[in-house]
Coordinates of C-alpha atoms in Angstrom, one line a residue:
X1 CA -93.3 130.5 26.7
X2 CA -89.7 129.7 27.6
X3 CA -87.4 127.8 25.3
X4 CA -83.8 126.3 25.6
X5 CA -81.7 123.9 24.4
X6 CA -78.0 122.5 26.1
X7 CA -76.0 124.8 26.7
X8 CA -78.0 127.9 25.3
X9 CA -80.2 130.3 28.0
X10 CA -83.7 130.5 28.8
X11 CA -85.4 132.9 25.9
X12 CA -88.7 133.9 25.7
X13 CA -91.4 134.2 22.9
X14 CA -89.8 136.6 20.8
X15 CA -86.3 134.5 21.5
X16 CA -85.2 137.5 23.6
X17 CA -82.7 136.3 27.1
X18 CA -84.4 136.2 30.1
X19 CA -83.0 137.3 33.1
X20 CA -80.1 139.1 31.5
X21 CA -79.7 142.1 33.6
X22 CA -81.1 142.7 37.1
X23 CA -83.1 145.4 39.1
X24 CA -80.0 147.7 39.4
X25 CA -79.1 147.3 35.6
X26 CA -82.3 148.3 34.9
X27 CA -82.3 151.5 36.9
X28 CA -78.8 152.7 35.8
X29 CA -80.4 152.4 32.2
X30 CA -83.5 154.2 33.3
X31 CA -81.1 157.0 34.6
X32 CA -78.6 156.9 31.7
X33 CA -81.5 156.4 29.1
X34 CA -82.2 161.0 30.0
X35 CA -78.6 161.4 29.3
X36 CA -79.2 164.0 32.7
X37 CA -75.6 165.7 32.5
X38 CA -76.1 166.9 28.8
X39 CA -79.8 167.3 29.5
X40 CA -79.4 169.6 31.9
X41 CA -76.8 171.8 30.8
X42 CA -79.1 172.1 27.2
X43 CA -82.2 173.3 29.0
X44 CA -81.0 175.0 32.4
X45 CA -80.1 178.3 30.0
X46 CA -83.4 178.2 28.2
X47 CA -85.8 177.5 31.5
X48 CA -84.0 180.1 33.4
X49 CA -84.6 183.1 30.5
X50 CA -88.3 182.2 31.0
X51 CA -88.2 181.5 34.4
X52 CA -86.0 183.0 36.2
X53 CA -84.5 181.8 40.2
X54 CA -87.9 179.9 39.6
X55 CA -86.3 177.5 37.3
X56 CA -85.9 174.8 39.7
X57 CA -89.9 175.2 40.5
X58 CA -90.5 174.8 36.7
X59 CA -88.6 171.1 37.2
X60 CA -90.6 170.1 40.1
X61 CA -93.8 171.2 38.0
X62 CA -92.1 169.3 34.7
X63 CA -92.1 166.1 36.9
X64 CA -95.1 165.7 38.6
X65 CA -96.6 164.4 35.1
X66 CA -93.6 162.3 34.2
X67 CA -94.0 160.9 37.9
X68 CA -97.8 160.2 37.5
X69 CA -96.8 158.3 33.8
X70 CA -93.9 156.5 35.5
X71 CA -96.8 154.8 37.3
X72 CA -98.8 153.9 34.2
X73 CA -95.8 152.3 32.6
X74 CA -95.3 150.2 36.1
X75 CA -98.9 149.2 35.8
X76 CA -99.3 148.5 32.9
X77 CA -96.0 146.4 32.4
X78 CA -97.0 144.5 35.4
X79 CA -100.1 143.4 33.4
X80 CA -98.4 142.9 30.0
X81 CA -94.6 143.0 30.5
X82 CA -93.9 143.4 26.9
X83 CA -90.8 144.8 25.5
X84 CA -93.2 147.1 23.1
X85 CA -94.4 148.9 25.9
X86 CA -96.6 151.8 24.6
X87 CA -97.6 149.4 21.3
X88 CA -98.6 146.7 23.2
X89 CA -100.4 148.7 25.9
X90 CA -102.3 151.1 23.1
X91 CA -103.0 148.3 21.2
X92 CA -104.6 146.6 23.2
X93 CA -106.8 149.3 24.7
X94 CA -107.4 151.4 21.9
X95 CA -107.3 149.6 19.4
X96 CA -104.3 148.8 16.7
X97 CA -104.1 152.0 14.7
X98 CA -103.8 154.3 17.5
X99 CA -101.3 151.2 18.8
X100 CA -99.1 151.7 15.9
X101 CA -98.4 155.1 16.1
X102 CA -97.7 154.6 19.9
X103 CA -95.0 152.4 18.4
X104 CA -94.0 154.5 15.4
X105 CA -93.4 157.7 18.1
X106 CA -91.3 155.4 20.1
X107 CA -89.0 154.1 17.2
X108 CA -89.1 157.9 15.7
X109 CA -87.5 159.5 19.0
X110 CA -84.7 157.2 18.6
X111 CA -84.1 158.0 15.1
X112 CA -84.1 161.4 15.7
X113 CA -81.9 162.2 18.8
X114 CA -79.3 159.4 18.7
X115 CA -77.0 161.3 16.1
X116 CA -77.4 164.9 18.5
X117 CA -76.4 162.9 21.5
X118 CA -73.7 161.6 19.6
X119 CA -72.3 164.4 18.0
X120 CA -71.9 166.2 21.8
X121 CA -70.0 163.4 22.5
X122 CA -67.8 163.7 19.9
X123 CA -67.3 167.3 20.4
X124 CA -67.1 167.1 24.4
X125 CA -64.4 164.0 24.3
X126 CA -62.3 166.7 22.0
X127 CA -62.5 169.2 24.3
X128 CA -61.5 166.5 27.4
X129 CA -58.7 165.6 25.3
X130 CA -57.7 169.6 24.3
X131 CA -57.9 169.5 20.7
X132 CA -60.2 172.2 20.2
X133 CA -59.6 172.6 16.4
X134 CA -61.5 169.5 16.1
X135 CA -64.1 170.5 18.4
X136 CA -64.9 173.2 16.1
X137 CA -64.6 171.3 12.9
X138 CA -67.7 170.7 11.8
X139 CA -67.0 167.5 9.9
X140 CA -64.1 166.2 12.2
X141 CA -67.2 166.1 14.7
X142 CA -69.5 164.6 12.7
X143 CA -67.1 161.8 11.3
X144 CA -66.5 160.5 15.0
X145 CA -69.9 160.8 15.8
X146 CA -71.1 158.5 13.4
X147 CA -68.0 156.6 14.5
X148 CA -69.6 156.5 18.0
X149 CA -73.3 155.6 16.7
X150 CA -71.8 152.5 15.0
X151 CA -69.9 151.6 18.4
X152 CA -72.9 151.8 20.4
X153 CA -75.2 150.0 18.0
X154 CA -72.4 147.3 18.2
X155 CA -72.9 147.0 22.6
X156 CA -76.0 146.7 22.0
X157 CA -76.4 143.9 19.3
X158 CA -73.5 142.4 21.3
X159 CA -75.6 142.1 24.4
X160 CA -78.4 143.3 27.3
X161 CA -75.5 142.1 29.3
X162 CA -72.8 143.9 27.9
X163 CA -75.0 147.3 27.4
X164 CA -75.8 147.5 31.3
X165 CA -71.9 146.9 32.2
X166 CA -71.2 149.8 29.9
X167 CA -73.8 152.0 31.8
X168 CA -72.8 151.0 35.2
X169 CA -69.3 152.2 34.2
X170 CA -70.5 155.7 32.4
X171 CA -73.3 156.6 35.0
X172 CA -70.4 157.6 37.6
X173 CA -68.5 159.5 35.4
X174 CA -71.9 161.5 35.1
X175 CA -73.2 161.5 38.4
X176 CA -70.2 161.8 39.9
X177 CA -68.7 164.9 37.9
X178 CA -72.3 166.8 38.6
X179 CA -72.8 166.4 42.2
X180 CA -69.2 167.5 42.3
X181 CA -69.8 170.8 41.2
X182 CA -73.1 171.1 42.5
X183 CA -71.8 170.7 46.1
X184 CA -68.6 172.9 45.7
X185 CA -70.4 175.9 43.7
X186 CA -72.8 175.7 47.1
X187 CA -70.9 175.7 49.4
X188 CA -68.9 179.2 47.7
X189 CA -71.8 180.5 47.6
X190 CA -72.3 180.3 51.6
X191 CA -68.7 180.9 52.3
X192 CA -68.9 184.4 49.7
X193 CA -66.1 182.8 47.0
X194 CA -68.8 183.1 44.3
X195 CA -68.7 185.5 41.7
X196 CA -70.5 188.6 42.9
X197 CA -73.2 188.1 40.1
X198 CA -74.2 184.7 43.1
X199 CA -77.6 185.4 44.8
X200 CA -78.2 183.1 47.9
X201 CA -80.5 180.1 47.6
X202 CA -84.5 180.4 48.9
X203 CA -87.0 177.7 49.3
X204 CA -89.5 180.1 46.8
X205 CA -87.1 178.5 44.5
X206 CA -88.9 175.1 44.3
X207 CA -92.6 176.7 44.7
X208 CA -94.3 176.2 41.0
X209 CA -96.8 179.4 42.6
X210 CA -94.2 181.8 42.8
X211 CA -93.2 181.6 39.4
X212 CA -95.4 185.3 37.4
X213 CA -97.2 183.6 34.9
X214 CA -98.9 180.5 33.5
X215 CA -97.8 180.5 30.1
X216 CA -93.7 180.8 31.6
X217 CA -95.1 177.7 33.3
X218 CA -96.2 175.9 30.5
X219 CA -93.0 177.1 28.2
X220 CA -91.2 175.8 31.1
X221 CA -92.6 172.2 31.5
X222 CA -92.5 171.8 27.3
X223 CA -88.3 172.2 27.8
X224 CA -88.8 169.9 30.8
X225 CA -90.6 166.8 28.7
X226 CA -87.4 166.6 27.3
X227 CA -85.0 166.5 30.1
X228 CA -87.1 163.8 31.9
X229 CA -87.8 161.2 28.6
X230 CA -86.1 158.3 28.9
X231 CA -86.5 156.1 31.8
X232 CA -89.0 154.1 30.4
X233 CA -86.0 152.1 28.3
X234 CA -85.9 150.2 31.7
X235 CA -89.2 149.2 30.8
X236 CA -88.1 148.2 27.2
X237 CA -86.0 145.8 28.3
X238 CA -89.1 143.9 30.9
X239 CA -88.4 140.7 28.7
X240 CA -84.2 140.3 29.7
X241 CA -84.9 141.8 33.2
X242 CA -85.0 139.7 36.1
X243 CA -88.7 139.6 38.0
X244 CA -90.5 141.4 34.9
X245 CA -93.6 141.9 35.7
X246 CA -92.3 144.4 38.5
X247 CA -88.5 145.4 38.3
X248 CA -88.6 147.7 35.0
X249 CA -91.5 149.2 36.0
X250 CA -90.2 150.1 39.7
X251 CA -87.1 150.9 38.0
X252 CA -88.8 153.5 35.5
X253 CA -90.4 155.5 38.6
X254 CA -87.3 155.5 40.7
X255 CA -85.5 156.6 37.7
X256 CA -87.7 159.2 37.7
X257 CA -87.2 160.6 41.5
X258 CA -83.3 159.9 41.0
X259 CA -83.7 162.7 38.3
X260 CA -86.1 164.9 40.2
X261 CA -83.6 165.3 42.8
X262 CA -80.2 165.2 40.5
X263 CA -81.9 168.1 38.5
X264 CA -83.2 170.4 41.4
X265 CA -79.8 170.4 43.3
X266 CA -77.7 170.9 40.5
X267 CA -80.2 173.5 39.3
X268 CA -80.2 175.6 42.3
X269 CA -76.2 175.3 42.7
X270 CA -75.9 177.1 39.1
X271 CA -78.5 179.6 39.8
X272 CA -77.3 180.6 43.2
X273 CA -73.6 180.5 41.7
X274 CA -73.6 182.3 38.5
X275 CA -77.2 184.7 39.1
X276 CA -79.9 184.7 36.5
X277 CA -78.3 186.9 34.7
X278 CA -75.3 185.2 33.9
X279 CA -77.4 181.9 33.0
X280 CA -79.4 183.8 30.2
X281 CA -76.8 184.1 28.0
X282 CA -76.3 180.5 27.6
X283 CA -80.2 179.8 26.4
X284 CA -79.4 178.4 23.6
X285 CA -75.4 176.6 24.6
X286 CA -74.7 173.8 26.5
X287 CA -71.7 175.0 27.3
X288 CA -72.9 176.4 30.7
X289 CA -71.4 173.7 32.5
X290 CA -68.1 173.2 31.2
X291 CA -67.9 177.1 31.4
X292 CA -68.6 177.6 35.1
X293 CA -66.2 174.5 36.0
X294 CA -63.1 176.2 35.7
X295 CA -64.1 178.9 38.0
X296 CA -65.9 176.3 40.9
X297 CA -63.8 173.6 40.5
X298 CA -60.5 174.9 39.0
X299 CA -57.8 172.9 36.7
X300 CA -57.3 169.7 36.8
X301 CA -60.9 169.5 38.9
X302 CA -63.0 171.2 35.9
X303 CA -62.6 168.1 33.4
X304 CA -64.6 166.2 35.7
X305 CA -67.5 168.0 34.4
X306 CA -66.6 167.8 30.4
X307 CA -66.4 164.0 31.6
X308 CA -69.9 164.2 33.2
X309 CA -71.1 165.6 30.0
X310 CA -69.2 163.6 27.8
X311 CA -70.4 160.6 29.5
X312 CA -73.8 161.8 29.7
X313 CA -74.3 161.9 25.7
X314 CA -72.1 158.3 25.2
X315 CA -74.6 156.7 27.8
X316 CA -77.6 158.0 26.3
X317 CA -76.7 157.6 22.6
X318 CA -76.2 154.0 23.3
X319 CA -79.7 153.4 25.9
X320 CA -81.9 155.5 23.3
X321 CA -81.0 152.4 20.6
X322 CA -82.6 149.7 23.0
X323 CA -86.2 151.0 23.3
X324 CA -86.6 151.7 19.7
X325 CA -85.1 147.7 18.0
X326 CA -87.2 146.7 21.0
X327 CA -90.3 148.4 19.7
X328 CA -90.0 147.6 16.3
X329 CA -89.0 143.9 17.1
X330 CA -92.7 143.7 19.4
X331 CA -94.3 145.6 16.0
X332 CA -92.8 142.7 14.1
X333 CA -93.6 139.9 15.9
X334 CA -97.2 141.0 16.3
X335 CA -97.6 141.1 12.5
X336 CA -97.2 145.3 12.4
X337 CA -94.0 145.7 10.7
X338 CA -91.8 143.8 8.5
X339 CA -91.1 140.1 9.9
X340 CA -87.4 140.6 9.6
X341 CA -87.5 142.9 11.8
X342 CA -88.1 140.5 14.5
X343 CA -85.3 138.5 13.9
X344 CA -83.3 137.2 17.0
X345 CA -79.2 137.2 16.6
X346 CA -78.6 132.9 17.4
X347 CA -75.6 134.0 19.5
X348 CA -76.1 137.0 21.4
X349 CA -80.1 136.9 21.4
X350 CA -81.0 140.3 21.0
X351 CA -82.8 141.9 17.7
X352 CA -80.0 142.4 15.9
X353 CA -82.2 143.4 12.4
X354 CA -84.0 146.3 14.3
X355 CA -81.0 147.2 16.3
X356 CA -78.7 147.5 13.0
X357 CA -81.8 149.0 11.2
X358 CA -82.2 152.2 13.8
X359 CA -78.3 152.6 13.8
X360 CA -78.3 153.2 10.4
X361 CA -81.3 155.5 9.8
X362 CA -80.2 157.2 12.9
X363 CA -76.9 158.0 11.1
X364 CA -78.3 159.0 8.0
X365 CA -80.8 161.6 9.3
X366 CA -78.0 163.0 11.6
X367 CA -75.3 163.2 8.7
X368 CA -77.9 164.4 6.3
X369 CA -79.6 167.5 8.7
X370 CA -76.0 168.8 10.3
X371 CA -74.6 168.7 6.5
X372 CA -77.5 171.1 6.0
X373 CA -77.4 173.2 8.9
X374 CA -76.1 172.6 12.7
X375 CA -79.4 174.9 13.8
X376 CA -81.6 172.0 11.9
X377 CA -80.1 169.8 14.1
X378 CA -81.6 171.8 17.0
X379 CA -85.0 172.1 15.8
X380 CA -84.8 168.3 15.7
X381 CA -84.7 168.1 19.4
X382 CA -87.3 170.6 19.6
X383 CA -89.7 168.5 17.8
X384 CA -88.8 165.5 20.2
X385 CA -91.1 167.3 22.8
X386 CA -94.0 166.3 20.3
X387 CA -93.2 162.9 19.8
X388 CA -92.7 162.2 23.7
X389 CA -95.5 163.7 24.8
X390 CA -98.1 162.0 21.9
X391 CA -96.8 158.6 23.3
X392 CA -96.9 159.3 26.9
X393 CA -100.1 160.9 27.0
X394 CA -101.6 157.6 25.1
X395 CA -99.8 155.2 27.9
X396 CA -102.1 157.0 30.7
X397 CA -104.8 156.7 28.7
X398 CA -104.5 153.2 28.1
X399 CA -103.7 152.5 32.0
X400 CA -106.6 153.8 32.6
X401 CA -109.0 152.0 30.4
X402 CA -107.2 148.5 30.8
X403 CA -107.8 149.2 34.8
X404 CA -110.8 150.6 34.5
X405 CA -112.8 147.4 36.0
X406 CA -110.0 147.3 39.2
X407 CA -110.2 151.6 40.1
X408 CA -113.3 151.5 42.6
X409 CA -111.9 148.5 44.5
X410 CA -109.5 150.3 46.6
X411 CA -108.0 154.4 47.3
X412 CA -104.8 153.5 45.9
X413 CA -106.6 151.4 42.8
X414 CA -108.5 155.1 41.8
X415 CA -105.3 157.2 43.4
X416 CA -102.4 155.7 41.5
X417 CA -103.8 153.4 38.4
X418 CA -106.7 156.0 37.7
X419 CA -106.3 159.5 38.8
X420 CA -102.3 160.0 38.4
X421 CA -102.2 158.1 34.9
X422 CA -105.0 160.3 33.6
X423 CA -103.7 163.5 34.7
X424 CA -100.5 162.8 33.4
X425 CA -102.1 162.1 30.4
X426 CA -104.1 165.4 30.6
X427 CA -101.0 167.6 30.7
X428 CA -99.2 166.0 28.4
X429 CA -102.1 165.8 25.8
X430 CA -101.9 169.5 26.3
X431 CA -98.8 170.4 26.5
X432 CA -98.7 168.5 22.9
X433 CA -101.0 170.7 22.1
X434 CA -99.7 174.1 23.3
X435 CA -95.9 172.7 21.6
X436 CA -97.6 172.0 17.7
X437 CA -99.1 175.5 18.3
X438 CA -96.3 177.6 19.5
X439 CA -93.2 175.6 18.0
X440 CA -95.2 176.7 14.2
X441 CA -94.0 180.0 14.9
X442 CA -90.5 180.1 13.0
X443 CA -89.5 182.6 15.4
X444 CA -89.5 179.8 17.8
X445 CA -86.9 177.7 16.0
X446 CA -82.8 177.7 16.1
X447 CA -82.9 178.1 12.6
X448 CA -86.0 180.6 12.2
X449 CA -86.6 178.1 8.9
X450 CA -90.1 177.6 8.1
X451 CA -91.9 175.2 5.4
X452 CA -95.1 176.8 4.1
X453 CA -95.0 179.4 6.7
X454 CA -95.1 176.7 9.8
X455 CA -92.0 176.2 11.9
X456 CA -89.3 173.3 11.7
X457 CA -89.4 172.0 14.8
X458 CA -93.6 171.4 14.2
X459 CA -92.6 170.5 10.5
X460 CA -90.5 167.7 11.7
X461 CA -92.9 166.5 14.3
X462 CA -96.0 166.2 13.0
X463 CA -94.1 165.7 9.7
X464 CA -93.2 162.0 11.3
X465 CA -95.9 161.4 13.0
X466 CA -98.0 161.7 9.5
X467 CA -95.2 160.1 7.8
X468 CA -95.9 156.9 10.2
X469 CA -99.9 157.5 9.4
X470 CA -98.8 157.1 5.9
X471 CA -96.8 153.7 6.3
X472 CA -99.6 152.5 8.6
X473 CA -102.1 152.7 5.8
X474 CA -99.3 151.3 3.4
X475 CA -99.3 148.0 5.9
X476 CA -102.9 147.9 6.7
X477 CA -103.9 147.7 3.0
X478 CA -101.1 145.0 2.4
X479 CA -102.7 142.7 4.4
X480 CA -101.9 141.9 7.7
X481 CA -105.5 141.0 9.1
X482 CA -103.8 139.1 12.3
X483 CA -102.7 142.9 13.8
X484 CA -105.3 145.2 12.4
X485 CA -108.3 142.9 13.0
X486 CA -107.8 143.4 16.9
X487 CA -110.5 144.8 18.4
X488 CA -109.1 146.7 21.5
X489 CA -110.6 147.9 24.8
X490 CA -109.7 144.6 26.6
X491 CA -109.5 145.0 30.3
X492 CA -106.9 143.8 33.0
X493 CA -108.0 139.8 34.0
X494 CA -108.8 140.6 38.2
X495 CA -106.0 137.6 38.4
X496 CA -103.4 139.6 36.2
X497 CA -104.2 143.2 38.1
X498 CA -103.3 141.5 41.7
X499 CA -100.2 139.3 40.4
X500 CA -101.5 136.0 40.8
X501 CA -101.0 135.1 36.6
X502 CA -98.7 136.8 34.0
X503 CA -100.4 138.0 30.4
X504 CA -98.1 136.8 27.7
X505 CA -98.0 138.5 24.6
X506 CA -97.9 135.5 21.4
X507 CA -96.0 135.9 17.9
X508 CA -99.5 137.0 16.8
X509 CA -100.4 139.6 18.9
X510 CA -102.4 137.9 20.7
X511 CA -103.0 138.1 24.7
X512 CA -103.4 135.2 27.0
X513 CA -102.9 134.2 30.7

């Protein structure tokens, strides 16, 4: 399902490039995508209250089902590399309702943190630059965050190509600027130049049994489903990526280990160098990194890490853009959203409707919630923890049922297409769950703001999520009897599962090998 004319690329059948970016584009993406610097130093506070010098234990626990989806996604996008990911996938195993709200989650994440990531990179690049009165100007910040959204929504209608050269250039300043502190604040600790609230380093660290309780566990791993989202956008982009039906997906679970291992070393240099109790106070500041700089790194050293974080936030705000216009470009093109929306830009062949469209909304939500309250803005990210998880949870289960007929012909068949996705799916389902329970306490929100009694942070995601439901029926009951007539529950062709054929997915949603 290739077309081209003279002169013009190869381009798919939703008119998207092919072979835009590579293996390594990909991956920095699938790194960037978490935004790890900012991630980090949002969480690390927070986990550490609960947890403790366990903390690092509590992201080794966090990843293990993130690890175990990482797989579904590579499965499943070796069977149907489809730039809808989740959509597709749900759609065609559970049938298109269920499908549609895979999709709707997706595009609703991006809505919802792109303005947050943007606005710390507004305030950080003030603070790089030492203008702190406009750091702490509430709508000097928020003007050149929206400034930022529109510049990033630009890369990105400009190009695949032009997006990953960006991200190659802004994953250094990142990864760079962390493992920079990471190994200095270590190595004072061992040499006794750390502050003499430091405690020395232990292997019990990174054992999820040592940590007192299960319910500190479970807090723990609902903070990490945040920190790890993201990689899949390598997986988003299947359709521009060199080798498809296998690079994104590697990409996604290597992304995944690159994080695991970014997170626990950084993790264990702040908690050996400041001391739990230092760490506490910053539960709810991201400012722990660009705090403890100046005393492991000292001046000019310590900008490094505002960098990292800056960078961090710029990377992500621009990666989070990319699964979302390609989510709602695979809705539109398989007759589930508006056909506009699947419009291809003739000169720079990437959905330039959807991509516009998310920019905008983004922007609106984010100027309209921090004009109401900067804590809002917080319980926003909060309720990000539901929409990750209710779309995650539903790519296992899908793995599992479009493999089901392949599982009992090998170990690694049951092992890594059956067992992993499902458990993966198991945890997440739950830790959904536990999050709509607990986050409807308004005690549990930045804002303490409730709406009949339930907390914001559940408010706003289920609030969505019934929204979509809402907008579904809307759709269904407009027509639309090419999307919503699918049946679902097809299984993987035994030629597609070992990578003799490719499934292609056709402008009307239907498979075919």
């Amino acid at each position: 399902m290739e077309s081209s004319t003279a002169g013009a690329p190869a381009t798919g059948s939703k008119g998207l490039k092919q072979n835009a970016i590579g293996f390594v584009d990909a991956l920095v993406i699938g790194i960037a995508s978490t935004a790890p610097a900012y991630s980090l130093a949002a969480v690390i506070g927070l986990i550490v209250l609960d947890a403790g010098v366990q903390a690092p234990a509590v992201l080794i626990a966090s990843f293990v089902p993130m690890f175990f989806i990482a797989a579904a996604f590579y499965y499943m996008n070796r069977a149907d590399p489809d730039c809808g990911t989740t959509f597709s996938w749900v759609t065609r195993t559970l049938g298109p309702y269920v499908g549609w709200m895979g999709g709707w989650a997706i595009t609703m994440t991006g809505v919802l943190v792109v303005g947050s990531l943007a606005d710390i990179a507004a305030r950080y690049t003030f603070l790089l630059i030492g203008w702190d009165a406009a750091a702490e100007s509430k709508w000097g910040v928020i003007a050149f965050a929206v400034f930022l959204i529109a510049l990033m929504t630009w890369v990105c209608v400009v190009g695949t190509e032009a997006s990953a050269l960006l991200q190659r250039v802004l994953i250094f300043g990142q990864v760079i600027g962390l493992l920079l502190f990471a190994v200095v604040a270590l190595v004072k600790v061992y040499t006794g130049d750390a502050p003499a609230t430091s405690v020395d380093p232990s292997l019990s660290w990174l054992s999820p049994f040592a940590i007192d309780s299960f319910s500190i566990l479970t807090v723990g791993m609902l903070t990490g489903v945040f920190i790890y989202w993201g990689w899949e956008s390598a997986v988003n982009l299947t359709e521009e990526t060199e080798d498809s039906t296998s690079a994104p997906g590697l990409a996604g679970v290597i992304s995944t280990l690159v994080l695991l291992v970014t997170y626990i070393v950084t993790t264990v240099a702040v908690v050996a160098y400041a001391g739990p109790g230092l760490l506490e106070q910053f539960a709810d500041d991201e400012g722990i990194f660009s705090t403890l700089a100046s005393s492991v790194l000292g001046s000019p050293l310590d900008k490094l890490v505002v960098l990292a974080i800056l960078t961090s936030a710029l990377a992500s705000t621009q990666t989070t853009i990319l699964p979302a216009s390609r989510t709602t470009l695979s809705m539109a093109r398989a007759d589930a959203m508006p056909a506009v929306l699947g419009k291809i830009h003739p000169r720079f062949y990437t959905p330039h409707v959807s991509t516009i469209l998310i920019g905008v909304v983004a922007t609106v939500w984010y100027v309209g919630v921090s004009a109401f309250s900067e804590n809002f803005l917080f319980d926003t990210l909060t309720a990000l923890a539901l929409m990750i998880a209710f779309y995650y949870a539903l790519t296992g289960i899908a793995c599992v049922i479009h493999y089901r007929h392949e599982l009992r012909k090998s170990v690694r068949n049951l092992l890594f297409i059956g067992v992993a996705p499902l458990i993966g799916a198991v945890v997440l389902g739950f830790l959904w769950v536990k999050a709509t329970i607990d986050y409807a306490d308004p005690e549990t929100s930045y804002s303490g703001s409730a709406v009949f009694g339930i907390g914001l942070p559940t408010v706003i995601g289920i609030g969505f999520l019934l929204l979509g439901f809402v907008l579904m029926l809307v759709w269904r009951f407009g027509g639309h009897a090419d999307f919503f007539g699918r049946r679902g529950f097809e299984a993987v062709d035994p030629a597609v599962a070992a990578g003799h054929v490719t499934l292609e997915e056709d402008t009307a949603g239907a498979g075919r090998s």
